[in-house]
XYZ file of C-alpha atoms in Angstrom:
99
model
C 195.681 40.063 -226.938
C 197.022 38.206 -223.928
C 197.832 39.955 -220.639
C 199.593 38.462 -217.632
C 199.883 40.160 -214.294
C 200.009 39.842 -210.529
C 197.380 41.227 -208.160
C 199.148 42.190 -204.922
C 195.839 42.572 -203.083
C 194.866 38.947 -203.678
C 198.406 37.617 -203.899
C 197.660 35.788 -207.149
C 198.696 35.957 -210.753
C 196.193 36.522 -213.520
C 195.814 36.047 -217.244
C 193.315 37.760 -219.529
C 192.924 36.665 -223.141
C 190.911 38.264 -225.932
C 190.240 37.440 -229.565
C 191.353 33.993 -230.705
C 193.099 33.395 -227.351
C 189.733 33.651 -225.573
C 188.550 30.544 -227.450
C 191.226 28.333 -225.862
C 189.831 26.379 -222.902
C 192.556 26.899 -220.305
C 192.204 25.106 -216.943
C 191.518 27.560 -214.114
C 189.961 30.148 -216.408
C 186.501 30.995 -217.633
C 184.844 33.351 -220.059
C 183.233 36.709 -219.384
C 180.841 38.098 -221.994
C 179.586 41.664 -222.181
C 178.173 43.647 -225.078
C 178.679 40.749 -227.467
C 182.413 40.467 -226.726
C 183.923 37.507 -224.873
C 187.232 37.397 -222.987
C 188.801 34.572 -220.995
C 190.262 35.270 -217.563
C 191.555 33.401 -214.577
C 188.845 32.871 -211.966
C 189.731 35.716 -209.579
C 190.124 38.238 -212.367
C 186.876 37.089 -214.008
C 185.041 37.778 -210.736
C 186.592 41.257 -210.434
C 185.738 42.041 -214.064
C 182.118 40.902 -213.690
C 181.815 42.993 -210.521
C 183.238 46.052 -212.258
C 180.914 45.604 -215.254
C 177.910 45.315 -212.938
C 178.698 47.951 -210.306
C 181.532 50.245 -211.488
C 181.381 50.132 -215.292
C 183.931 52.870 -216.007
C 187.691 53.175 -216.296
C 190.255 55.775 -217.240
C 192.195 55.287 -220.458
C 195.234 56.993 -218.895
C 196.377 58.555 -215.638
C 194.840 61.963 -216.253
C 192.067 61.068 -218.643
C 188.322 61.175 -218.169
C 186.352 58.092 -217.233
C 184.949 56.084 -220.134
C 182.449 53.201 -220.151
C 184.071 49.865 -219.331
C 183.808 47.512 -222.293
C 185.669 44.352 -223.248
C 187.360 45.791 -226.325
C 191.133 45.348 -226.121
C 192.109 48.985 -225.478
C 189.487 49.565 -222.776
C 189.929 46.307 -220.867
C 193.716 46.795 -220.951
C 193.264 50.310 -219.538
C 191.048 48.832 -216.799
C 193.763 46.338 -215.931
C 196.428 49.037 -215.824
C 194.395 51.744 -214.053
C 192.075 49.787 -211.737
C 193.599 46.351 -211.136
C 197.314 46.991 -211.580
C 200.117 44.482 -211.679
C 200.314 44.138 -215.491
C 203.520 42.230 -216.233
C 203.324 41.532 -219.973
C 201.052 42.220 -222.923
C 201.172 40.264 -226.177
C 199.299 41.769 -229.106
C 198.726 45.126 -227.388
C 196.279 47.351 -229.270
C 197.659 50.390 -231.087
C 197.660 53.657 -229.149
C 194.552 55.797 -229.619
C 195.172 59.167 -231.254
C-alpha cells in the first residue's frame, strides 16, 4: 500500500509505504519497524508514527468505532492516518474493508 497526504499542522506532505514499497530506499524517507512489520515514511511522518507507537498506541478504525491497538498492518496504519493525522490525499493498494 502507498499513501500520500498533506499534514496541515506541519505544512508538509507525507508518504507512507508498506509491503514491497517499504523496501524501496526513497530519499527523504526512513523505515519504522514495530511488531515485526516495517513501513517506510517521510521523516516527519516517521517521527509522528514512532511517537504514537511509544506514547499513544491506539487508533479508531472509523469515526464512531472503539479504540484498537496501533499496529503497522495496512488497515490499522491507514486508519491511524485518516483518524489521527488527517490529510490523506490518495491510497494505492488500499486494504479491503473489514466486515
